[in-house]
PDB file of C-alpha atoms in Angstrom:
ATOM      1  CA  ASP A   1      14.361   5.985  12.431  1.00 71.00           C
ATOM      2  CA  ALA A   2      10.770   5.186  12.942  1.00 85.00           C
ATOM      3  CA  ARG A   3       9.471   2.190  11.318  1.00 93.00           C
ATOM      4  CA  VAL A   4       6.620  -0.119  11.363  1.00 97.00           C
ATOM      5  CA  THR A   5       7.760  -3.620  12.632  1.00 97.00           C
ATOM      6  CA  GLN A   6       6.160  -6.848  11.428  1.00 98.00           C
ATOM      7  CA  THR A   7       6.513 -10.331  12.883  1.00 97.00           C
ATOM      8  CA  PRO A   8       7.267 -12.969  11.783  1.00 97.00           C
ATOM      9  CA  ARG A   9       8.807 -12.043   8.538  1.00 97.00           C
ATOM     10  CA  HIS A  10       8.396 -15.526   7.024  1.00 97.00           C
ATOM     11  CA  LYS A  11       6.058 -18.365   8.176  1.00 98.00           C
ATOM     12  CA  VAL A  12       5.559 -21.883   6.673  1.00 98.00           C
ATOM     13  CA  THR A  13       2.659 -23.841   8.348  1.00 97.00           C
ATOM     14  CA  GLU A  14       0.313 -26.701   7.489  1.00 97.00           C
ATOM     15  CA  MET A  15      -3.206 -26.430   6.317  1.00 97.00           C
ATOM     16  CA  GLY A  16      -5.470 -26.059   9.402  1.00 97.00           C
ATOM     17  CA  GLN A  17      -3.046 -24.453  11.670  1.00 98.00           C
ATOM     18  CA  GLU A  18      -3.492 -21.135  13.540  1.00 98.00           C
ATOM     19  CA  VAL A  19      -1.359 -18.219  12.380  1.00 98.00           C
ATOM     20  CA  THR A  20      -0.809 -15.094  14.236  1.00 98.00           C
ATOM     21  CA  MET A  21       0.731 -12.039  12.550  1.00 98.00           C
ATOM     22  CA  ARG A  22       1.934  -8.956  14.795  1.00 98.00           C
ATOM     23  CA  CYS A  23       2.539  -5.482  13.843  1.00 98.00           C
ATOM     24  CA  GLN A  24       3.986  -2.675  15.885  1.00 98.00           C
ATOM     25  CA  PRO A  25       2.855   0.722  14.362  1.00 97.00           C
ATOM     26  CA  ILE A  26       4.983   3.794  14.464  1.00 96.00           C
ATOM     27  CA  LEU A  27       4.684   5.451  17.704  1.00 94.00           C
ATOM     28  CA  GLY A  28       2.035   8.143  17.730  1.00 92.00           C
ATOM     29  CA  HIS A  29       0.218   6.975  14.714  1.00 93.00           C
ATOM     30  CA  ASN A  30      -3.410   6.299  15.198  1.00 91.00           C
ATOM     31  CA  THR A  31      -4.475   4.429  12.177  1.00 92.00           C
ATOM     32  CA  VAL A  32      -3.514   0.931  11.244  1.00 95.00           C
ATOM     33  CA  PHE A  33      -4.182  -0.851   8.117  1.00 95.00           C
ATOM     34  CA  TRP A  34      -3.741  -4.473   7.280  1.00 97.00           C
ATOM     35  CA  TYR A  35      -3.381  -5.482   3.395  1.00 96.00           C
ATOM     36  CA  ARG A  36      -2.622  -8.912   1.650  1.00 97.00           C
ATOM     37  CA  GLN A  37      -0.645  -8.990  -1.585  1.00 96.00           C
ATOM     38  CA  THR A  38      -0.821 -11.895  -4.098  1.00 94.00           C
ATOM     39  CA  MET A  39       0.394 -11.994  -7.790  1.00 90.00           C
ATOM     40  CA  MET A  40      -3.243 -12.462  -8.795  1.00 89.00           C
ATOM     41  CA  GLN A  41      -5.221  -9.911  -6.553  1.00 88.00           C
ATOM     42  CA  GLY A  42      -2.689  -7.193  -5.876  1.00 90.00           C
ATOM     43  CA  LEU A  43      -2.884  -5.419  -2.508  1.00 92.00           C
ATOM     44  CA  GLU A  44      -6.133  -6.058  -1.103  1.00 92.00           C
ATOM     45  CA  LEU A  45      -7.338  -4.235   2.023  1.00 93.00           C
ATOM     46  CA  LEU A  46      -8.359  -6.492   4.826  1.00 95.00           C
ATOM     47  CA  ALA A  47      -9.154  -4.352   7.629  1.00 94.00           C
ATOM     48  CA  TYR A  48      -8.166  -0.979   9.202  1.00 92.00           C
ATOM     49  CA  PHE A  49      -8.328   0.573  12.649  1.00 93.00           C
ATOM     50  CA  ARG A  50      -8.211   4.285  14.029  1.00 91.00           C
ATOM     51  CA  ASN A  51      -7.513   4.901  17.705  1.00 91.00           C
ATOM     52  CA  ARG A  52      -7.623   1.067  18.252  1.00 92.00           C
ATOM     53  CA  ALA A  53     -11.131   0.648  16.978  1.00 91.00           C
ATOM     54  CA  PRO A  54     -12.129  -1.435  13.968  1.00 90.00           C
ATOM     55  CA  LEU A  55     -13.541   0.921  11.435  1.00 89.00           C
ATOM     56  CA  ASP A  56     -13.836  -1.540   8.341  1.00 87.00           C
ATOM     57  CA  ASP A  57     -13.059  -5.314   8.165  1.00 87.00           C
ATOM     58  CA  SER A  58     -15.331  -6.030   5.213  1.00 88.00           C
ATOM     59  CA  GLY A  59     -12.132  -7.390   3.094  1.00 89.00           C
ATOM     60  CA  MET A  60     -11.605 -10.077   5.454  1.00 92.00           C
ATOM     61  CA  PRO A  61     -13.031 -13.561   5.312  1.00 88.00           C
ATOM     62  CA  LYS A  62     -15.028 -13.363   8.510  1.00 87.00           C
ATOM     63  CA  ASP A  63     -15.157 -17.101   9.268  1.00 93.00           C
ATOM     64  CA  ARG A  64     -11.223 -17.410   9.541  1.00 96.00           C
ATOM     65  CA  PHE A  65      -9.956 -14.107   9.833  1.00 97.00           C
ATOM     66  CA  SER A  66      -9.593 -11.761  12.933  1.00 96.00           C
ATOM     67  CA  ALA A  67      -7.881  -8.412  13.526  1.00 96.00           C
ATOM     68  CA  GLU A  68      -7.435  -6.709  16.597  1.00 95.00           C
ATOM     69  CA  MET A  69      -5.371  -3.931  18.506  1.00 95.00           C
ATOM     70  CA  PRO A  70      -4.949  -4.842  22.070  1.00 93.00           C
ATOM     71  CA  ASP A  71      -3.103  -1.701  22.799  1.00 93.00           C
ATOM     72  CA  ALA A  72      -1.737   1.292  20.694  1.00 92.00           C
ATOM     73  CA  THR A  73       1.476  -0.473  20.020  1.00 94.00           C
ATOM     74  CA  LEU A  74       0.214  -3.896  18.950  1.00 97.00           C
ATOM     75  CA  ALA A  75      -1.942  -4.923  15.956  1.00 97.00           C
ATOM     76  CA  THR A  76      -2.617  -8.562  15.301  1.00 97.00           C
ATOM     77  CA  LEU A  77      -4.127 -10.447  12.469  1.00 97.00           C
ATOM     78  CA  LYS A  78      -5.163 -13.987  13.150  1.00 97.00           C
ATOM     79  CA  ILE A  79      -6.022 -16.784  10.784  1.00 97.00           C
ATOM     80  CA  GLN A  80      -7.784 -20.083  12.186  1.00 97.00           C
ATOM     81  CA  PRO A  81      -7.882 -22.324  10.380  1.00 97.00           C
ATOM     82  CA  SER A  82      -5.416 -21.578   7.809  1.00 97.00           C
ATOM     83  CA  GLU A  83      -5.779 -22.789   4.090  1.00 97.00           C
ATOM     84  CA  PRO A  84      -3.470 -22.998   1.122  1.00 97.00           C
ATOM     85  CA  ARG A  85      -5.403 -19.925  -0.571  1.00 96.00           C
ATOM     86  CA  ASP A  86      -4.111 -17.688   2.363  1.00 97.00           C
ATOM     87  CA  SER A  87      -0.645 -17.844   1.112  1.00 97.00           C
ATOM     88  CA  ALA A  88       0.438 -14.352   0.541  1.00 97.00           C
ATOM     89  CA  VAL A  89       2.498 -11.538   2.009  1.00 98.00           C
ATOM     90  CA  TYR A  90       0.492  -9.587   4.631  1.00 98.00           C
ATOM     91  CA  PHE A  91       1.486  -5.896   5.207  1.00 98.00           C
ATOM     92  CA  CYS A  92       0.797  -3.916   8.109  1.00 97.00           C
ATOM     93  CA  ALA A  93       0.846   0.063   7.660  1.00 96.00           C
ATOM     94  CA  SER A  94       0.353   3.042   9.959  1.00 95.00           C
ATOM     95  CA  GLY A  95      -0.318   6.478   9.298  1.00 92.00           C
ATOM     96  CA  LEU A  96      -1.657  10.014  11.190  1.00 86.00           C
ATOM     97  CA  VAL A  97      -3.298  12.017   8.980  1.00 72.00           C
ATOM     98  CA  ILE A  98      -5.281   9.550   6.567  1.00 71.00           C
ATOM     99  CA  GLY A  99      -6.943  12.101   4.613  1.00 72.00           C
ATOM    100  CA  THR A 100      -3.808  12.653   2.608  1.00 74.00           C
ATOM    101  CA  GLY A 101      -3.132   8.994   2.069  1.00 82.00           C
ATOM    102  CA  GLU A 102       0.185   8.730   3.441  1.00 88.00           C
ATOM    103  CA  LEU A 103       1.013   5.593   5.201  1.00 92.00           C
ATOM    104  CA  PHE A 104       4.159   3.892   6.142  1.00 95.00           C
ATOM    105  CA  PHE A 105       4.479   0.246   5.466  1.00 96.00           C
ATOM    106  CA  GLY A 106       6.126  -2.624   7.354  1.00 97.00           C
ATOM    107  CA  GLU A 107       8.332  -5.039   5.460  1.00 96.00           C
ATOM    108  CA  GLY A 108       5.614  -7.769   5.489  1.00 97.00           C
ATOM    109  CA  SER A 109       5.070 -11.264   6.617  1.00 98.00           C
ATOM    110  CA  ARG A 110       5.270 -13.867   3.962  1.00 97.00           C
ATOM    111  CA  LEU A 111       3.064 -16.641   4.748  1.00 98.00           C
ATOM    112  CA  THR A 112       2.859 -20.246   3.081  1.00 98.00           C
ATOM    113  CA  VAL A 113       0.361 -22.527   3.990  1.00 98.00           C
ATOM    114  CA  LEU A 114       0.933 -26.032   2.820  1.00 97.00           C
TER     115      LEU A 114
ATOM    116  CA  LEU B   1     -13.937   5.814  -3.323  1.00 60.00           C
ATOM    117  CA  ALA B   2     -12.560   7.327  -6.560  1.00 64.00           C
ATOM    118  CA  LYS B   3     -11.321   4.579  -8.803  1.00 84.00           C
ATOM    119  CA  THR B   4      -7.975   5.072 -10.575  1.00 91.00           C
ATOM    120  CA  THR B   5      -6.850   3.776 -13.973  1.00 93.00           C
ATOM    121  CA  GLN B   6      -3.017   3.781 -14.901  1.00 95.00           C
ATOM    122  CA  PRO B   7      -1.017   1.776 -17.388  1.00 96.00           C
ATOM    123  CA  ILE B   8      -0.336  -1.737 -16.450  1.00 95.00           C
ATOM    124  CA  SER B   9       3.443  -1.425 -17.408  1.00 97.00           C
ATOM    125  CA  MET B  10       5.887   0.968 -19.073  1.00 97.00           C
ATOM    126  CA  ASP B  11       9.622   0.544 -20.273  1.00 97.00           C
ATOM    127  CA  SER B  12      12.024   3.317 -20.233  1.00 97.00           C
ATOM    128  CA  TYR B  13      15.891   3.742 -20.462  1.00 97.00           C
ATOM    129  CA  GLU B  14      18.276   4.982 -18.012  1.00 97.00           C
ATOM    130  CA  GLY B  15      18.693   8.756 -17.957  1.00 96.00           C
ATOM    131  CA  GLN B  16      15.285   9.611 -19.308  1.00 97.00           C
ATOM    132  CA  GLU B  17      12.475  11.367 -17.883  1.00 97.00           C
ATOM    133  CA  VAL B  18       9.611   9.017 -17.322  1.00 98.00           C
ATOM    134  CA  ASN B  19       5.863  10.188 -16.808  1.00 98.00           C
ATOM    135  CA  ILE B  20       3.093   8.006 -15.531  1.00 97.00           C
ATOM    136  CA  THR B  21      -0.258   9.515 -16.017  1.00 96.00           C
ATOM    137  CA  CYS B  22      -3.164   8.268 -13.668  1.00 95.00           C
ATOM    138  CA  SER B  23      -6.904   9.120 -14.393  1.00 94.00           C
ATOM    139  CA  HIS B  24      -9.349   9.543 -11.430  1.00 92.00           C
ATOM    140  CA  ASN B  25     -12.420  10.925 -12.897  1.00 92.00           C
ATOM    141  CA  ASN B  26     -14.762  10.382  -9.800  1.00 89.00           C
ATOM    142  CA  ILE B  27     -12.278  12.385  -7.277  1.00 90.00           C
ATOM    143  CA  ALA B  28     -14.021  14.072  -4.419  1.00 89.00           C
ATOM    144  CA  THR B  29     -13.270  17.600  -3.352  1.00 90.00           C
ATOM    145  CA  ASN B  30     -11.703  16.611  -0.311  1.00 87.00           C
ATOM    146  CA  ASP B  31      -9.528  13.802  -1.890  1.00 89.00           C
ATOM    147  CA  TYR B  32      -5.560  13.866  -2.077  1.00 91.00           C
ATOM    148  CA  ILE B  33      -3.875  12.139  -4.891  1.00 93.00           C
ATOM    149  CA  THR B  34      -0.896   9.894  -3.624  1.00 93.00           C
ATOM    150  CA  TRP B  35       1.726   7.920  -5.251  1.00 96.00           C
ATOM    151  CA  TYR B  36       3.541   4.994  -3.930  1.00 97.00           C
ATOM    152  CA  GLN B  37       6.642   2.912  -5.034  1.00 97.00           C
ATOM    153  CA  GLN B  38       7.162  -0.701  -4.310  1.00 97.00           C
ATOM    154  CA  PHE B  39      10.284  -2.869  -4.859  1.00 96.00           C
ATOM    155  CA  PRO B  40      10.204  -6.668  -4.962  1.00 91.00           C
ATOM    156  CA  SER B  41       9.998  -8.104  -1.329  1.00 89.00           C
ATOM    157  CA  GLN B  42       9.391  -4.693   0.019  1.00 94.00           C
ATOM    158  CA  GLY B  43       6.404  -2.717   1.332  1.00 95.00           C
ATOM    159  CA  PRO B  44       4.853   0.345  -0.740  1.00 96.00           C
ATOM    160  CA  ARG B  45       6.862   3.371   0.101  1.00 96.00           C
ATOM    161  CA  PHE B  46       5.116   6.718  -0.126  1.00 94.00           C
ATOM    162  CA  ILE B  47       6.763   8.995  -2.570  1.00 96.00           C
ATOM    163  CA  ILE B  48       4.546  12.226  -3.135  1.00 95.00           C
ATOM    164  CA  GLN B  49       0.919  13.492  -2.604  1.00 93.00           C
ATOM    165  CA  GLY B  50      -0.777  16.533  -3.874  1.00 94.00           C
ATOM    166  CA  TYR B  51      -4.151  18.218  -4.199  1.00 94.00           C
ATOM    167  CA  LYS B  52      -3.756  20.478  -7.304  1.00 91.00           C
ATOM    168  CA  THR B  53      -1.275  22.219  -9.542  1.00 89.00           C
ATOM    169  CA  LYS B  54       2.219  21.042  -9.027  1.00 95.00           C
ATOM    170  CA  VAL B  55       4.137  19.089  -6.317  1.00 95.00           C
ATOM    171  CA  THR B  56       7.960  18.492  -6.281  1.00 96.00           C
ATOM    172  CA  ASN B  57      10.194  16.720  -3.846  1.00 95.00           C
ATOM    173  CA  GLU B  58      13.732  14.989  -3.992  1.00 93.00           C
ATOM    174  CA  VAL B  59      12.189  12.101  -5.516  1.00 92.00           C
ATOM    175  CA  ALA B  60       9.557  13.152  -7.924  1.00 96.00           C
ATOM    176  CA  SER B  61       7.160  15.819  -9.408  1.00 97.00           C
ATOM    177  CA  LEU B  62       3.453  15.406  -9.440  1.00 97.00           C
ATOM    178  CA  PHE B  63       1.445  17.522 -11.973  1.00 97.00           C
ATOM    179  CA  ILE B  64      -2.363  17.825 -11.308  1.00 97.00           C
ATOM    180  CA  PRO B  65      -4.651  19.738 -13.749  1.00 96.00           C
ATOM    181  CA  ALA B  66      -7.260  22.106 -12.562  1.00 95.00           C
ATOM    182  CA  ASP B  67     -10.003  19.608 -12.957  1.00 95.00           C
ATOM    183  CA  ARG B  68      -8.194  17.228 -10.929  1.00 95.00           C
ATOM    184  CA  LYS B  69      -9.525  14.297 -12.918  1.00 95.00           C
ATOM    185  CA  SER B  70      -5.920  13.033 -13.811  1.00 95.00           C
ATOM    186  CA  SER B  71      -2.518  13.340 -12.465  1.00 96.00           C
ATOM    187  CA  THR B  72       0.968  12.727 -13.756  1.00 97.00           C
ATOM    188  CA  LEU B  73       4.041  11.318 -11.912  1.00 98.00           C
ATOM    189  CA  SER B  74       7.187  12.681 -13.300  1.00 98.00           C
ATOM    190  CA  LEU B  75      10.608  10.778 -12.570  1.00 97.00           C
ATOM    191  CA  PRO B  76      13.697  12.774 -13.671  1.00 94.00           C
ATOM    192  CA  ARG B  77      16.598  10.923 -15.164  1.00 93.00           C
ATOM    193  CA  VAL B  78      15.680   7.348 -14.226  1.00 96.00           C
ATOM    194  CA  SER B  79      18.122   4.922 -13.247  1.00 96.00           C
ATOM    195  CA  LEU B  80      18.092   1.020 -12.908  1.00 96.00           C
ATOM    196  CA  SER B  81      17.216   1.325  -9.486  1.00 95.00           C
ATOM    197  CA  ASP B  82      13.842   2.980 -10.379  1.00 96.00           C
ATOM    198  CA  THR B  83      12.563  -0.235 -11.557  1.00 97.00           C
ATOM    199  CA  ALA B  84       9.414  -0.772  -9.316  1.00 97.00           C
ATOM    200  CA  VAL B  85       5.724  -0.672  -9.288  1.00 97.00           C
ATOM    201  CA  TYR B  86       4.161   2.685  -8.912  1.00 98.00           C
ATOM    202  CA  TYR B  87       0.757   3.086  -7.452  1.00 96.00           C
ATOM    203  CA  CYS B  88      -1.675   6.081  -7.910  1.00 94.00           C
ATOM    204  CA  LEU B  89      -4.400   6.346  -5.222  1.00 91.00           C
ATOM    205  CA  VAL B  90      -6.784   8.800  -4.175  1.00 89.00           C
ATOM    206  CA  ALA B  91      -7.457   9.255  -0.432  1.00 84.00           C
ATOM    207  CA  GLY B  92     -10.000  10.880   1.687  1.00 78.00           C
ATOM    208  CA  ASP B  93     -10.798  10.623   5.121  1.00 67.00           C
ATOM    209  CA  ASP B  94     -11.498   6.790   4.590  1.00 72.00           C
ATOM    210  CA  LYS B  95      -9.944   3.656   3.727  1.00 75.00           C
ATOM    211  CA  ILE B  96      -7.129   3.819   1.257  1.00 84.00           C
ATOM    212  CA  ILE B  97      -7.462   1.387  -1.690  1.00 83.00           C
ATOM    213  CA  PHE B  98      -4.655   0.362  -3.986  1.00 87.00           C
ATOM    214  CA  GLY B  99      -5.112  -0.545  -7.706  1.00 86.00           C
ATOM    215  CA  LYS B 100      -2.995  -2.746  -9.601  1.00 89.00           C
ATOM    216  CA  GLY B 101      -0.217  -0.122 -10.188  1.00 95.00           C
ATOM    217  CA  THR B 102       1.969   0.338 -13.151  1.00 97.00           C
ATOM    218  CA  ARG B 103       5.142  -1.849 -13.337  1.00 97.00           C
ATOM    219  CA  LEU B 104       8.005   0.360 -14.540  1.00 97.00           C
ATOM    220  CA  HIS B 105      11.022  -1.466 -16.086  1.00 97.00           C
ATOM    221  CA  ILE B 106      14.279   0.633 -16.624  1.00 97.00           C
ATOM    222  CA  LEU B 107      16.520  -0.487 -19.360  1.00 96.00           C
ATOM    223  CA  PRO B 108      20.147  -0.030 -19.782  1.00 93.00           C
TER     224      PRO B 108
END
């Protein structure tokens, strides 16, 4: 059963530390999205890639967040340095025919920054 | 990007049919209408999509009028396990933006 895999599932860290979240999209999917979810803001789009190229990362705080796709099987989201306001659940999603809006989400990485 | 508007929350009872309506007045010609379901501590799950008229699958039905400025997700005979947040979104060949969703609470 194909699925999007995210690691770590949970991360607790201290302010100022670097955090890296990883995502393995479904094999064959050419588009990857990163979202952040909090109670206050809901699901926010941070960045998305098509064929490994970043198309839009306007939702990310540029000074501390970075997103990359080193290869077709791995997407990474890095926060350096982390801050308490970054505490949220981070979701990765992949898709093939984005025009229809069909995405497959991972289970998320819950980040707590103390 | 077409903005969507849907009720913040809804309550219903087990066994009832639930209809959640979403408005998207600025939908573009190439946009599809897509609905997702999200349970606590899980990622959103795609449940249905459509372009016009009616679409039905094993989970839900989606009704889209001719002008496509709104859509209605219909859940037949809901159960307690249908308690979740339901998101309506409009997607073209571009980024996919989620709104606040409708928090559906099913009562026994």
